[in-house]
Short mmCIF file of N, CA and C in Angstrom, two decimals:
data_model
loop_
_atom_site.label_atom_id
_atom_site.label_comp_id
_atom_site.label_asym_id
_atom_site.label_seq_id
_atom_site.Cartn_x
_atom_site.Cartn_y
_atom_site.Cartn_z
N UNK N 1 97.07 95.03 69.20
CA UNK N 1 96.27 95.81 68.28
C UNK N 1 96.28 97.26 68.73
N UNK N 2 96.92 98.12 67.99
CA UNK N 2 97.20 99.45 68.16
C UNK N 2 95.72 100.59 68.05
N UNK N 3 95.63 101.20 69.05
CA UNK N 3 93.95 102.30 68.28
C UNK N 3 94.45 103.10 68.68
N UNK N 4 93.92 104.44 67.64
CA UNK N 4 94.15 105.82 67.69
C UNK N 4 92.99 106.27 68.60
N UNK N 5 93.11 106.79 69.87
CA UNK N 5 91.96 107.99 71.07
C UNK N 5 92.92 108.61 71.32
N UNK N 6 92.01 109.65 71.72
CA UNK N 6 92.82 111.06 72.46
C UNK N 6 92.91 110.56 73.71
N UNK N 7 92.19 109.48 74.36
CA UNK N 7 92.72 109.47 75.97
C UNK N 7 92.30 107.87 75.90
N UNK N 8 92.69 107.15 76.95
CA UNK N 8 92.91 105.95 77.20
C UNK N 8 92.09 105.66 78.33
N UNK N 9 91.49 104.55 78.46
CA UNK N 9 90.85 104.48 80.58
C UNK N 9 91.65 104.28 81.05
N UNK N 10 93.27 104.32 80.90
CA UNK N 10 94.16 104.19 82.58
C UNK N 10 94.99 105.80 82.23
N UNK N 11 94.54 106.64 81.13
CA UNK N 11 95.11 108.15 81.32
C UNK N 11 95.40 108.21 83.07
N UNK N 12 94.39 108.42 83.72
CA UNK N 12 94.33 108.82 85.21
C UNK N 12 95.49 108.13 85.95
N UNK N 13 95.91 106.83 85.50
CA UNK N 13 96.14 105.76 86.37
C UNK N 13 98.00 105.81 85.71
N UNK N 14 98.21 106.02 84.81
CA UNK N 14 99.39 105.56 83.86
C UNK N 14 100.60 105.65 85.20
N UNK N 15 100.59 106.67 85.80
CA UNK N 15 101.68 106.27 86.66
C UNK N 15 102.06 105.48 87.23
N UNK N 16 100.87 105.20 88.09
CA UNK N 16 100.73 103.71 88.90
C UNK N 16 101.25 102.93 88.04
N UNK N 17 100.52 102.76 87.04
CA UNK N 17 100.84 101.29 85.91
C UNK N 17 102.37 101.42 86.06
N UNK N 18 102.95 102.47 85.37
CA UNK N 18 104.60 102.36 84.87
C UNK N 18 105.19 101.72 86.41
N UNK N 19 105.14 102.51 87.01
CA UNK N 19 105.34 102.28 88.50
C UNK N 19 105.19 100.64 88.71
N UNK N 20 104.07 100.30 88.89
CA UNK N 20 104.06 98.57 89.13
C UNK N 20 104.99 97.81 88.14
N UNK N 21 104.79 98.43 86.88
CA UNK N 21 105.62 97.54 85.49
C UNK N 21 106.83 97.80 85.65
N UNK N 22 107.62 98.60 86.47
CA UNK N 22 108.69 98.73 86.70
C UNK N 22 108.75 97.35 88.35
N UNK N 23 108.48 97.43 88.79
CA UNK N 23 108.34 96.81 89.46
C UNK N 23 108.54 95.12 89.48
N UNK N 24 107.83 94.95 88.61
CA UNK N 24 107.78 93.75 87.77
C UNK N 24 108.64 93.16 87.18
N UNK N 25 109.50 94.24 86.50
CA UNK N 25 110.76 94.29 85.78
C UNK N 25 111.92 94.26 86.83
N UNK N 26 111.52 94.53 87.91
CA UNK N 26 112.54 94.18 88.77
C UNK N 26 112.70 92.83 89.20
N UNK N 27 111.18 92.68 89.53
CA UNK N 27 111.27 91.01 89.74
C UNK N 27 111.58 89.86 88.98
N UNK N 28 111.60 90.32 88.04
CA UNK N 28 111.85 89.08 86.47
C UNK N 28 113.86 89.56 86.67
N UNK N 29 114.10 90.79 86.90
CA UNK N 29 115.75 90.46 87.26
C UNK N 29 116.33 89.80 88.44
N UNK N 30 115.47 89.88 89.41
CA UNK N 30 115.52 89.13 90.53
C UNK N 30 115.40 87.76 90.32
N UNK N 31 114.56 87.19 89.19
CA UNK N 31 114.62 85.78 89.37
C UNK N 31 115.59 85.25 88.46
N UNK N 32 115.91 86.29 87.52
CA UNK N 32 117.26 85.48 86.58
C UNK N 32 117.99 85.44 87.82
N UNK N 33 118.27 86.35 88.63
CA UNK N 33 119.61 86.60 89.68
C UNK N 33 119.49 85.26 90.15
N UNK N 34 118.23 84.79 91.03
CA UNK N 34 118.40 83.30 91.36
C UNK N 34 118.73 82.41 90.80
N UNK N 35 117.88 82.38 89.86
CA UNK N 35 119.13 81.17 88.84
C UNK N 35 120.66 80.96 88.36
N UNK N 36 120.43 82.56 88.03
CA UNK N 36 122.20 82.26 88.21
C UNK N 36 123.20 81.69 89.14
N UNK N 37 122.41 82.24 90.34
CA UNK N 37 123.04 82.38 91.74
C UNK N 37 122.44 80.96 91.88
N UNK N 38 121.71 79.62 91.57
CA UNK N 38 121.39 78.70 91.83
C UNK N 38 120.96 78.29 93.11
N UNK N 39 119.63 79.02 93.41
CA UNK N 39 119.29 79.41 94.68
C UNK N 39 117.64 78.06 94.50
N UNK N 40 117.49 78.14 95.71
CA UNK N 40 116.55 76.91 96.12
C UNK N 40 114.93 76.90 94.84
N UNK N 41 115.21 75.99 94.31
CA UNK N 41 113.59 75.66 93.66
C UNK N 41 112.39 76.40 94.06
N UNK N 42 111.90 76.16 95.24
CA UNK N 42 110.80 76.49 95.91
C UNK N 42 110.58 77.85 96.03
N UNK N 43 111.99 78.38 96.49
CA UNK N 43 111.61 80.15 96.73
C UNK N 43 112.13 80.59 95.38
N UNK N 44 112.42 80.52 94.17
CA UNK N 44 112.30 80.65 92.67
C UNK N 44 110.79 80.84 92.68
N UNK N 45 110.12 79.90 92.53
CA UNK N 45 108.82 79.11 92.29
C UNK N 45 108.25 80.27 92.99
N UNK N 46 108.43 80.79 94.02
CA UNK N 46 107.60 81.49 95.30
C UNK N 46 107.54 82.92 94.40
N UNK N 47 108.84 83.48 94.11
CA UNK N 47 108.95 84.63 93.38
C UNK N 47 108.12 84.74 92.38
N UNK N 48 108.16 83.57 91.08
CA UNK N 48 107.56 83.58 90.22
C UNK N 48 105.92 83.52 90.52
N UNK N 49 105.78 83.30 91.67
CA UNK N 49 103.91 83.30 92.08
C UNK N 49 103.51 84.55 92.31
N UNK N 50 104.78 85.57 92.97
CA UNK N 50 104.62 86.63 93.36
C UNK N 50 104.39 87.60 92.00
N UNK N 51 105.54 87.55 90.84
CA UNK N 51 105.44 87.88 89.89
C UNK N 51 103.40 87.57 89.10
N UNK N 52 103.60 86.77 89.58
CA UNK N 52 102.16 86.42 88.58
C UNK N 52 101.21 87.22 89.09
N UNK N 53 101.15 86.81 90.06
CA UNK N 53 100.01 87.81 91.12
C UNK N 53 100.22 89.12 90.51
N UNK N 54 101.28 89.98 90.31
CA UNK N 54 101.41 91.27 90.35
C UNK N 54 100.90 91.61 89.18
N UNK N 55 101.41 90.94 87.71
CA UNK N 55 100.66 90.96 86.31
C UNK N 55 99.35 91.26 86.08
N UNK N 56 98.97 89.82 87.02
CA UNK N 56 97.27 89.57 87.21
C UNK N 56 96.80 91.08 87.33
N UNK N 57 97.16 91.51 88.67
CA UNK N 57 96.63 93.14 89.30
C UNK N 57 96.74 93.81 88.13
N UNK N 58 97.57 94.03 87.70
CA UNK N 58 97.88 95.14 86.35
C UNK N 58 96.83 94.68 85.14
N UNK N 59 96.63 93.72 85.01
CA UNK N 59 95.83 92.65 83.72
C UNK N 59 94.06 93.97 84.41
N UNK N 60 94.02 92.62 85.47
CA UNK N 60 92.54 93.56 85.61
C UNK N 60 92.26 94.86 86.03
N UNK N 61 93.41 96.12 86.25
CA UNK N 61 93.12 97.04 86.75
C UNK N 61 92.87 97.17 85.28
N UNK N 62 93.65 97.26 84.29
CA UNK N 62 93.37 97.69 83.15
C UNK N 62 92.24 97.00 81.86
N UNK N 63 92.10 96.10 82.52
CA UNK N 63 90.52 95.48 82.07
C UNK N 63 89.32 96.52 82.31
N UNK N 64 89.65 96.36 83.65
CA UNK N 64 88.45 97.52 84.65
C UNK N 64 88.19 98.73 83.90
N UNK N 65 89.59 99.52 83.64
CA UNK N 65 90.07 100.72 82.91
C UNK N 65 89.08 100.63 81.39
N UNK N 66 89.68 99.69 80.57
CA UNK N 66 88.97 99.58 79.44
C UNK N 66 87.60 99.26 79.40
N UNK N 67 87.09 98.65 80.37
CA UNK N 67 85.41 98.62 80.26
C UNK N 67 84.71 99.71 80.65
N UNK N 68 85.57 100.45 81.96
CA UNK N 68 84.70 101.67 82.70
C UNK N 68 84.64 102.94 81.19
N UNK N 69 85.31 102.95 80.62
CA UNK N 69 85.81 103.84 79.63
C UNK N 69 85.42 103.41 77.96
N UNK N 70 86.24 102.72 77.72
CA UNK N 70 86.29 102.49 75.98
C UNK N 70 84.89 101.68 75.65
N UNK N 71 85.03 100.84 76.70
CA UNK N 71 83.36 100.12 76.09
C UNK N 71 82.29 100.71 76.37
N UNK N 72 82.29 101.37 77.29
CA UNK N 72 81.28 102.03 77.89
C UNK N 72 81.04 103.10 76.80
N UNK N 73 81.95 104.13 76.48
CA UNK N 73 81.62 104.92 75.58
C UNK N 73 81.42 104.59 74.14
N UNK N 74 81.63 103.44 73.76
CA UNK N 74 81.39 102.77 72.25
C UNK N 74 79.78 102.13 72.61
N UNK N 75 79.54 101.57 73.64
CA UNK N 75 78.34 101.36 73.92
C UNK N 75 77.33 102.30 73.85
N UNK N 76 77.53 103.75 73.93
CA UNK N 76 76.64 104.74 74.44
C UNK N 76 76.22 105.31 72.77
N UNK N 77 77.63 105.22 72.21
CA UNK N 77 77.60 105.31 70.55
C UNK N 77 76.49 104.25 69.55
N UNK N 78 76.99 103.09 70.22
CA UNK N 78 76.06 101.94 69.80
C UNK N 78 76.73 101.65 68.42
N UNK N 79 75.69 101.06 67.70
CA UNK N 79 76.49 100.71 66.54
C UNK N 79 77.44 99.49 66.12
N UNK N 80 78.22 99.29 65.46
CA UNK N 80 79.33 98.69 64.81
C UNK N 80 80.63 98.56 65.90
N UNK N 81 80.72 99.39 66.20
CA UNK N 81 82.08 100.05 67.41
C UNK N 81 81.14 99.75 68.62
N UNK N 82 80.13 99.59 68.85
CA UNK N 82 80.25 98.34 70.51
C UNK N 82 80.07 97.44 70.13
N UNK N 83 79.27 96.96 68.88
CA UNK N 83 79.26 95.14 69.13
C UNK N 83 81.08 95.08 68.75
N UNK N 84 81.87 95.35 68.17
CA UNK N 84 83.33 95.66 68.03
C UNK N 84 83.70 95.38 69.41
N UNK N 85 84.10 96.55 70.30
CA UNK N 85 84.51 96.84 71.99
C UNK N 85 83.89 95.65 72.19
N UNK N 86 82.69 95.31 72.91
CA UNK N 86 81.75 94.36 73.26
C UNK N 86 82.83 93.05 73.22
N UNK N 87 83.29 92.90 71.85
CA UNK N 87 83.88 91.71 71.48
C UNK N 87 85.18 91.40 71.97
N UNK N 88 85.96 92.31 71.74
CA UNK N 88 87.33 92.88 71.58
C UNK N 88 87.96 92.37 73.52
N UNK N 89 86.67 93.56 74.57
CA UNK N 89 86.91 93.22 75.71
C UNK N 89 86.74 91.44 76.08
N UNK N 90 85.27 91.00 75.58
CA UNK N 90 85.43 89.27 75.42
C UNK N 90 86.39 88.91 75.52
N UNK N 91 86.82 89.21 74.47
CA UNK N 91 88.24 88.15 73.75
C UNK N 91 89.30 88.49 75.04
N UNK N 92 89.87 89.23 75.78
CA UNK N 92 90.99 90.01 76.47
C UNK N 92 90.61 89.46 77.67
N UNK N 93 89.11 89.30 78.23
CA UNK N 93 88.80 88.54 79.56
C UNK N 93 89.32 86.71 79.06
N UNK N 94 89.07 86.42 78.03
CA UNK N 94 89.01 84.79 77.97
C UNK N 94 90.94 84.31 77.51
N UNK N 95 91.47 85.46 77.07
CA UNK N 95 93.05 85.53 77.06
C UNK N 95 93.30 85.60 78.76
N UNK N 96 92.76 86.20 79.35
CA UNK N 96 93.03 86.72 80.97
C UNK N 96 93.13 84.83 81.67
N UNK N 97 91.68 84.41 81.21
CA UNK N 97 90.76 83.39 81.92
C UNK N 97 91.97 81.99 81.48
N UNK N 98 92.55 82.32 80.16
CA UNK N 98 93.19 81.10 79.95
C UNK N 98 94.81 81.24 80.42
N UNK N 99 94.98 82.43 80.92
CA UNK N 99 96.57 82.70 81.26
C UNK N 99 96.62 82.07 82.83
#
């Protein structure tokens, strides 16, 4: 779901992010490489835990990001647009909770 702001809660942070998501992207080529290369089950498996872990970090830094920021300031607004945010963040923790 796309929204139009002039600034985002990970503005500050965006480097880091690209930075880790590049990162990430390395590791998802790293694990095709194993498969191709038909390399042991377990340390596949190991990578892919590592991979998850790293998502996770990125998932809740930018959870963090969006509550310290977007909800917070739709909250301060009140109204329509926090019970909205309010919801919106819900929904994104219980996508988090079921991944």
């Amino acid at each position: 779901m796309a929204h139009d702001h002039e600034t985002r809660g990970y503005d500050d942070k965006k480097a880091d992010y690209l930075k880790r998501l590049r990162r990430i992207e390395g590791q998802a080529r790293g694990l095709q490489r194993m498969v191709e290369e038909d390399q042991y089950c377990i340390d596949i498996l190991t990578q892919v835990s590592a991979m998850t872990k790293a998502l996770q970090s990125v998932s809740l830094g930018l959870l963090d990001d969006h509550l310290s920021h977007c909800v917070v300031d739709a909250a301060r607004a009140g109204g329509a647009e926090s019970d909205a945010k309010i919801r919106e963040a819900s929904d994104a923790i219980a996508r988090l909770v079921r991944s």
